[in-house]
XYZ file of C-alpha atoms in Angstrom:
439
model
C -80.554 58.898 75.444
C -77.347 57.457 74.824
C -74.810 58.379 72.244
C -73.257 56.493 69.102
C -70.536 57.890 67.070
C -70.804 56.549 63.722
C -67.687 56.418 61.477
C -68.359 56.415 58.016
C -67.370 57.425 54.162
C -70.557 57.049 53.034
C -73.773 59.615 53.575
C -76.576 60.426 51.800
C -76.804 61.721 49.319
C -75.047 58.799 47.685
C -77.055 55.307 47.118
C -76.388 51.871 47.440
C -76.099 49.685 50.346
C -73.088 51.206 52.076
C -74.861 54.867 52.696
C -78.373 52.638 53.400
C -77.331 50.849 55.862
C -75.932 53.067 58.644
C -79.074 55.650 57.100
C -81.366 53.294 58.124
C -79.988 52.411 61.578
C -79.760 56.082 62.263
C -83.634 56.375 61.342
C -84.815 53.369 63.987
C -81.892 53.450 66.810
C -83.276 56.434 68.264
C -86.625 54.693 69.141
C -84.099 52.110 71.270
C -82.899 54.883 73.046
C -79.543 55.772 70.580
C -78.665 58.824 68.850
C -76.566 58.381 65.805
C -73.793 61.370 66.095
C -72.312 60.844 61.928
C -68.805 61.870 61.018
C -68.599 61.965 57.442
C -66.234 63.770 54.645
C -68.053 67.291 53.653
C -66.708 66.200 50.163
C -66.507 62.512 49.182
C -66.427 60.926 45.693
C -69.985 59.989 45.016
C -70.334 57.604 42.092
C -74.426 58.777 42.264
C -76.463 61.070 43.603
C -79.669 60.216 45.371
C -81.681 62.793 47.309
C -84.188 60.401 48.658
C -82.460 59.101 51.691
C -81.914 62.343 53.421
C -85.559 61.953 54.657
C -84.896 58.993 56.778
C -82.351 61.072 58.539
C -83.607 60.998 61.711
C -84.149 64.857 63.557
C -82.326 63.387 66.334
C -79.073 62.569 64.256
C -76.067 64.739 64.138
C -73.968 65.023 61.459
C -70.495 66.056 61.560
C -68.920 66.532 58.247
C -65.288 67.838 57.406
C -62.934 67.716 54.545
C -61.286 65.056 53.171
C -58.555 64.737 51.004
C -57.940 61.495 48.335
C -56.454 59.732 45.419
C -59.910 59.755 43.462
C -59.741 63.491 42.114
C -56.079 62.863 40.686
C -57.207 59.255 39.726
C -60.259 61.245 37.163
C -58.230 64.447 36.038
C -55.353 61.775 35.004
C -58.273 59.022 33.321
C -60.155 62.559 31.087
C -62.839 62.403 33.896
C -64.498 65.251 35.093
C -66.367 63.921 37.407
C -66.976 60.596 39.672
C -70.467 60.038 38.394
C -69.039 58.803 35.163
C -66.465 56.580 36.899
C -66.339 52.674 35.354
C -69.218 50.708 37.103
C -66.472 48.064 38.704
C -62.571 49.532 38.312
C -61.269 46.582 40.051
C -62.013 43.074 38.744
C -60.493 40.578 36.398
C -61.520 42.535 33.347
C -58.781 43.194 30.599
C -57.719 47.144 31.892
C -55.931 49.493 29.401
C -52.007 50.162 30.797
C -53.147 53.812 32.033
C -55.566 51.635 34.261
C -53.441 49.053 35.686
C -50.549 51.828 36.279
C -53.712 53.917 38.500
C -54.056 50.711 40.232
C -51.383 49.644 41.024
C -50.506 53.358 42.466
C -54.086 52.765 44.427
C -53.069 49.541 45.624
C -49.457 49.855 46.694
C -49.189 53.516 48.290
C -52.945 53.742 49.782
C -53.170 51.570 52.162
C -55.858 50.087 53.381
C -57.432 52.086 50.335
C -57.478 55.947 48.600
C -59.490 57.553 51.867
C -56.176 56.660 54.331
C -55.157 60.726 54.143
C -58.290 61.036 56.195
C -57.433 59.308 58.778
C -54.521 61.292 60.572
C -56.553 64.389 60.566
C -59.402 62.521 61.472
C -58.232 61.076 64.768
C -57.311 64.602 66.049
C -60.350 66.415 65.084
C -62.283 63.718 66.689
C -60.190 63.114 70.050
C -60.290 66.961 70.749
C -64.770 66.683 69.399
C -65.383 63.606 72.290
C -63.848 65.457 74.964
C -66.540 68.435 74.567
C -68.961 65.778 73.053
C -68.816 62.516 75.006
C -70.408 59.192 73.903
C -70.812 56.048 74.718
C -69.604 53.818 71.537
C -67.664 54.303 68.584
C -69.312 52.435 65.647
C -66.763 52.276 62.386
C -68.451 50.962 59.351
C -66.493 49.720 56.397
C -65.180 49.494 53.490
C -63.372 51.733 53.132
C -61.378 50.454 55.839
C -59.868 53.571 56.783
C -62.744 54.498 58.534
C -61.920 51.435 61.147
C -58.155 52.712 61.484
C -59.747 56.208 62.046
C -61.662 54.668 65.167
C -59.199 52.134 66.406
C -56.878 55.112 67.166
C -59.692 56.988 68.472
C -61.039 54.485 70.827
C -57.360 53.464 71.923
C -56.520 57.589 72.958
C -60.585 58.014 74.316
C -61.572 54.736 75.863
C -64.580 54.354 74.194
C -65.810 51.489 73.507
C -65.691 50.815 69.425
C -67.370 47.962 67.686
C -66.288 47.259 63.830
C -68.608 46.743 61.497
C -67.627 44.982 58.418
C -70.376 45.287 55.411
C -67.503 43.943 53.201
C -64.692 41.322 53.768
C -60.830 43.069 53.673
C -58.688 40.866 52.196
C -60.855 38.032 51.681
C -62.797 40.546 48.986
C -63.765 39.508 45.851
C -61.002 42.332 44.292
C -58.094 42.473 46.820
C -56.423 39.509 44.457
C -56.689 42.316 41.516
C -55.347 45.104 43.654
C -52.387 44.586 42.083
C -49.990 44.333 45.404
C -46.776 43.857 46.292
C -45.948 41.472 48.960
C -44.376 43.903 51.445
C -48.346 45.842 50.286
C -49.940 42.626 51.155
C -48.557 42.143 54.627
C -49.657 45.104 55.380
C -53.512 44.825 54.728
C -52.682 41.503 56.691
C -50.850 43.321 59.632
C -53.704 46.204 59.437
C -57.016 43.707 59.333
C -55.666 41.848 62.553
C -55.119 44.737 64.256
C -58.436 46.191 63.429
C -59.850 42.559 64.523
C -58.350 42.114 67.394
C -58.587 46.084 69.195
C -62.353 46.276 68.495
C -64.378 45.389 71.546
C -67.188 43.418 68.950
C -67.003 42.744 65.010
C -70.052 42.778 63.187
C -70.544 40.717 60.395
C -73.317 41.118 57.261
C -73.120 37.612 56.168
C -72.654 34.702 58.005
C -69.883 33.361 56.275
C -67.985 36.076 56.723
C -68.711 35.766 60.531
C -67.376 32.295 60.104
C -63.910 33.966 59.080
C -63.912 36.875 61.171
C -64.264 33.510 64.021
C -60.699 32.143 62.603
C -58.899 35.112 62.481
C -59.315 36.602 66.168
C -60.461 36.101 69.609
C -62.706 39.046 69.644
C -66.849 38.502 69.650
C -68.105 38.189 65.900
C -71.478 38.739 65.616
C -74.054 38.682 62.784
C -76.527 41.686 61.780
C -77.155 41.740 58.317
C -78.681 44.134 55.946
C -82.137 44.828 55.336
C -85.302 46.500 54.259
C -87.160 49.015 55.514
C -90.897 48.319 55.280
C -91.270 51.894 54.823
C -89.873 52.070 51.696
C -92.261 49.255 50.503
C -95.593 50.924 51.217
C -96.080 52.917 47.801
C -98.558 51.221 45.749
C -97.072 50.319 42.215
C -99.855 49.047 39.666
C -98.234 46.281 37.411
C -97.760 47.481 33.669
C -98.872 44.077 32.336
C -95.691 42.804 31.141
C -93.265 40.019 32.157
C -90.756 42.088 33.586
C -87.191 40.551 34.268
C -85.860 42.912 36.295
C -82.921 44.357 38.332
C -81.519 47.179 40.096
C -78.668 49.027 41.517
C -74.835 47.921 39.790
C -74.427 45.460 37.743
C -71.451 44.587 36.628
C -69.595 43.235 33.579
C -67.956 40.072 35.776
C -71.382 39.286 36.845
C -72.647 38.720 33.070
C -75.547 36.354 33.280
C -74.968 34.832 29.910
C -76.763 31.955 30.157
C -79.683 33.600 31.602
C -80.100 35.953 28.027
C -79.622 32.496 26.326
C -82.433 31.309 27.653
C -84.523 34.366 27.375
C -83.457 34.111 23.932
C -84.695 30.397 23.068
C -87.923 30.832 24.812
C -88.992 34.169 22.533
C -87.701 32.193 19.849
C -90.295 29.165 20.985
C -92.968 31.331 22.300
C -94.369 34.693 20.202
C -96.196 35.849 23.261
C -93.368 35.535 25.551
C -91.373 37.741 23.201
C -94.099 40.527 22.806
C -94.351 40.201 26.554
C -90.862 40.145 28.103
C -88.905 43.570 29.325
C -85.888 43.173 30.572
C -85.316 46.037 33.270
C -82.027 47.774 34.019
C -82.485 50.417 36.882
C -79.035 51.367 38.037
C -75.593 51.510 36.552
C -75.149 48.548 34.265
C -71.689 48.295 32.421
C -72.176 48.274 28.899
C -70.813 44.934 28.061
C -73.997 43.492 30.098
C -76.167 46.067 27.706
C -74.216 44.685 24.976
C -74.642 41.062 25.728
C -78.379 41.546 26.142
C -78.295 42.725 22.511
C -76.511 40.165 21.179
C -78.710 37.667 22.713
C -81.379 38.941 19.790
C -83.068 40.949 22.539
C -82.854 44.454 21.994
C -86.305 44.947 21.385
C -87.266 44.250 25.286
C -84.788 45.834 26.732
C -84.984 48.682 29.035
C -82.120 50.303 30.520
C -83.322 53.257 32.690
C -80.200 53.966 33.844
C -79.398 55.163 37.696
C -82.596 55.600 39.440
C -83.363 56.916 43.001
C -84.254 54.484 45.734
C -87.622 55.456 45.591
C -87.997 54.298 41.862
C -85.664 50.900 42.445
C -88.180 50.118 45.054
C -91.538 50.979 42.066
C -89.391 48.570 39.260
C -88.779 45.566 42.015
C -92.370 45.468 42.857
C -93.302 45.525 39.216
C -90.868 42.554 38.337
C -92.426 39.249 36.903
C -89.326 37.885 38.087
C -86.143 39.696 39.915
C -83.022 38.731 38.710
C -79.633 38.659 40.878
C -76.178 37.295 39.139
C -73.389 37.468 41.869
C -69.675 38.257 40.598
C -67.713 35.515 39.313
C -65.718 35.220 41.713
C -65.446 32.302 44.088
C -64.764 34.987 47.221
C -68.280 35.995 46.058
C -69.986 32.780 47.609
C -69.688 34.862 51.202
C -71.915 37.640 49.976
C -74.723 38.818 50.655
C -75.737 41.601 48.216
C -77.543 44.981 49.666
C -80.288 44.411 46.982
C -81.225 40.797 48.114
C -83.096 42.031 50.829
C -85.245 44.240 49.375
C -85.858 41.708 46.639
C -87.322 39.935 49.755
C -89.355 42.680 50.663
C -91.280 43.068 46.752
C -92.433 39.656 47.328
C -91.459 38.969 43.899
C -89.292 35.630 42.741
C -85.756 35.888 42.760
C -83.681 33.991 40.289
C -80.296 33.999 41.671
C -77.139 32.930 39.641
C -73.486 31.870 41.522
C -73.008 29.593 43.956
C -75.407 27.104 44.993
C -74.315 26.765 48.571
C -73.169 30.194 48.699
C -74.700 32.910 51.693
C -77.300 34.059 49.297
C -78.653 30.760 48.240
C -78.958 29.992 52.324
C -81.362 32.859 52.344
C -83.574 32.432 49.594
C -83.653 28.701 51.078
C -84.563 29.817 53.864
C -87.155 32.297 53.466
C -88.184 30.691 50.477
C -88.215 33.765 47.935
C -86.374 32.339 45.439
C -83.955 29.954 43.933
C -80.132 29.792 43.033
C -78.136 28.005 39.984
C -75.056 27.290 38.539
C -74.233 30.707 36.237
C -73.935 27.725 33.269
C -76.816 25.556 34.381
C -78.982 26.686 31.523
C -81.695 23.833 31.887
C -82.785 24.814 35.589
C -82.782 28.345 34.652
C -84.980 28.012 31.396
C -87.109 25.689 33.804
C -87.700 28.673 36.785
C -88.361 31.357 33.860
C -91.088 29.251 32.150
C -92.463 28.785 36.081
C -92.816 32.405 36.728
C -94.082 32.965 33.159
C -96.876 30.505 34.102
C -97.848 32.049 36.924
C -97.616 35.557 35.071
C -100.553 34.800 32.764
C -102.419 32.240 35.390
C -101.566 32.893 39.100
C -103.574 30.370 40.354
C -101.718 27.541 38.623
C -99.197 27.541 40.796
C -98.210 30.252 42.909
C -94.293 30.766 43.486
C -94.314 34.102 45.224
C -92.915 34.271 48.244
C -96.320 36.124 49.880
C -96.570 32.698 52.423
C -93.107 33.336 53.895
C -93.590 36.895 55.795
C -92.473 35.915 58.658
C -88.945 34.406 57.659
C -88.555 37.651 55.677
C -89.664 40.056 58.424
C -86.791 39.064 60.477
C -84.693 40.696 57.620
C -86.859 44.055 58.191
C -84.716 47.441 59.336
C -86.564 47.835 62.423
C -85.580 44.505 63.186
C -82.135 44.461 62.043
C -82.053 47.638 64.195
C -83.277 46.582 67.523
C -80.236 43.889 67.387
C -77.770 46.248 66.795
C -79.278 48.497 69.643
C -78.711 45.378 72.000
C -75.411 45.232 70.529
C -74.501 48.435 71.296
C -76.164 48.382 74.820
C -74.152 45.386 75.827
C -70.908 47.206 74.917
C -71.425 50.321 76.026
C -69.599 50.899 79.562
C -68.013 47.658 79.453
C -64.346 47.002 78.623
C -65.001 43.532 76.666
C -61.218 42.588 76.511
């Protein structure tokens, strides 16, 4: 079996996207013939805890963890915080910031570069040189943000050999935030001088959204290719009995520059229209929601359906998506934004629920709900298409057979978005680099 170094910040037993990922591909790459060998920080600022990832860790996986030192401790004992769990839900947007804030930023931004975790990175590339040559393998995979973790294999790969692809799941500095990193310009060359050397060493880039890929393309000569996220079918075989309400749902962050305004305005007018809709709606908050989205909710008049349940595990994100009436998805207001393609989009695939998607209309998430059919995407201000696709699913709530918008008739454009799937490209992936020197 052949052997994959994996490079990465994040590791269960954190959530989100960035630790499910390179969890999942661990859990299916060795059944292509791969065994994940993690290096991970012993000790890394988790923003959540979630236990129930650790059992898709694969028994053939190793895991390598060490210390790491960062900015994030001093950032919390300066900010009153005593821990990261309590950290804001988005630190870095266009929000107004008190002056503590933008002075902790602008430290962040300016002396940490590519981001807080760069102290790992010296220590990192000697621990690991002196690891490969008692434990050989046969590609270095770096997975980012943060992007430290691709200057930690870049140097490794250059004193080693070994073949490294890059995997972005995240832009650098075509990220929604890097314009509110508060940098200065000899800061900003940098990130510029750093991203096209990470670019241009790596024998393959990876991509998560196909606009990004289309970037990546621009910038260097080196192989971009496209493997996005996922869901893992796995996760969607518990049996969730619906509660009987018309539950407008979603999970995992949501933040306050991705306020769906128009959407509780709408909600609003139709309970004000329709007594039955308003005895029936919930509105559904499983994750970290920033409280000006709790607060908008409220002063939408609808306090009385909603439910914030705060951080869940995966395991109960997965039970409120399949009990959704209707999953709801706001991207960021940000015009970088359009590029994304959020972790949680692809298991809203997988509940086979309708997905009402606000941002761009020709953005990377609206190509895949086109695509596979699951859903729809407007304007965050087009209020009369939106009010249009809630009264649709709350029609087929109460009368399914009236007309069914569920994406059940589009498996097979959604299986192709499966782990397993996603997993047996970047096996190929890896197989074609391994032993080859693409450059």
């Amino acid at each position: 079996m052949k052997k994959v170094l994996v490079i990465t910040y994040y590791w269960p037993p954190t959530g989100g996207s960035g630790v499910q990922r390179w969890v999942k591909f661990s859990k299916y790459l060795p059944q292509y013939g791969w065994q994940p060998v993690i290096y991970t920080p012993e000790n890394p600022e988790m923003t959540a805890v979630d236990h129930s990832l650790e059992s898709d860790i694969p028994e053939e996986a190793v895991v390598v963890k060490r210390h790491i030192t960062e900015f994030y401790s001093f950032y919390r004992k300066l900010m009153g915080r005593k821990d990261a769990t309590v950290k804001e839900v988005n630190p870095i947007n266009s929000q107004k910031k008190t002056l503590k804030q933008r002075l902790m930023l602008m430290l962040r931004g300016n002396l940490f570069i590519p981001d807080p975790r760069v102290t790992w990175v010296r220590p990192s590339v000697k621990f690991l040189c002196r690891y490969l040559k008692e434990h050989p393998v046969d590609v270095i995979v770096s997975t980012g943000p943060p992007h430290s973790m691709h200057l930690i294999a870049m140097k490794v790969a250059r004193k080693t050999g070994t073949p490294w692809v890059a995997d972005f799941r995240d832009p650098w500095t075509k990220m929604f935030y890097f314009k509110h990193l508060c940098l200065s310009k000899w800061a900003e060359r940098k990130h510029l001088r750093l991203e096209r050397e990470v670019l241009d060493n790596a024998d393959v880039v990876v991509a998560v959204s196909p606009l990004v890929q289309d970037d990546f393309v621009t910038m260097t000569s080196t192989p971009v290719e496209l493997i996005t996220n996922g869901y893992d079918e796995e996760d969607f075989g518990q049996v969730v009995e619906p509660d009987g309400y018309f539950n407008v749902t979603h999970t995992g962050l949501f933040a306050a520059d991705g306020n769906p305004e128009t959407l509780w305005e709408a909600l609003s007018e139709k309970c004000s229209e329709d007594a039955e809709f308003r005895k029936m709606l919930r509105i559904r908050f499983a994750g970290k929601t920033d409280p000006q989205i709790t607060a908008s909710v409220k002063a939408a008049g609808l306090g009385e359906n909603l439910v914030d349940c705060g951080y869940q595990s995966h395991t109960v994100a997965v039970r409120e998506q399949k009990n959704a009436a209707m999953l709801i998805l706001p991207l960021r207001k940000e015009p970088e934004y359009k590029a994304t393609l959020p972790g949680k989009l692809f298991e809203y695939l997988a509940a086979r629920k309708p997905v009402l998607g606000i941002g761009q209309t020709d953005g990377a998430m609206a190509r895949i709900l086109n695509e596979t059919g699951a859903g729809v995407v407007f304007n965050w201000d087009d209020k009369t298409s939106i009010a249009a696709y809630i009264n649709l699913c709350w029609r087929n709530f109460n009368d399914p057979t009236h007309e069914d918008i569920s994406p059940e008739g589009t498996s097979d454009r959604i299986a192709a978005y499966s782990r397993r799937n996603t997993t047996k490209r970047m096996a190929a992936l890896l197989e074609s680099v391994s032993g080859k020197n693409l450059k």
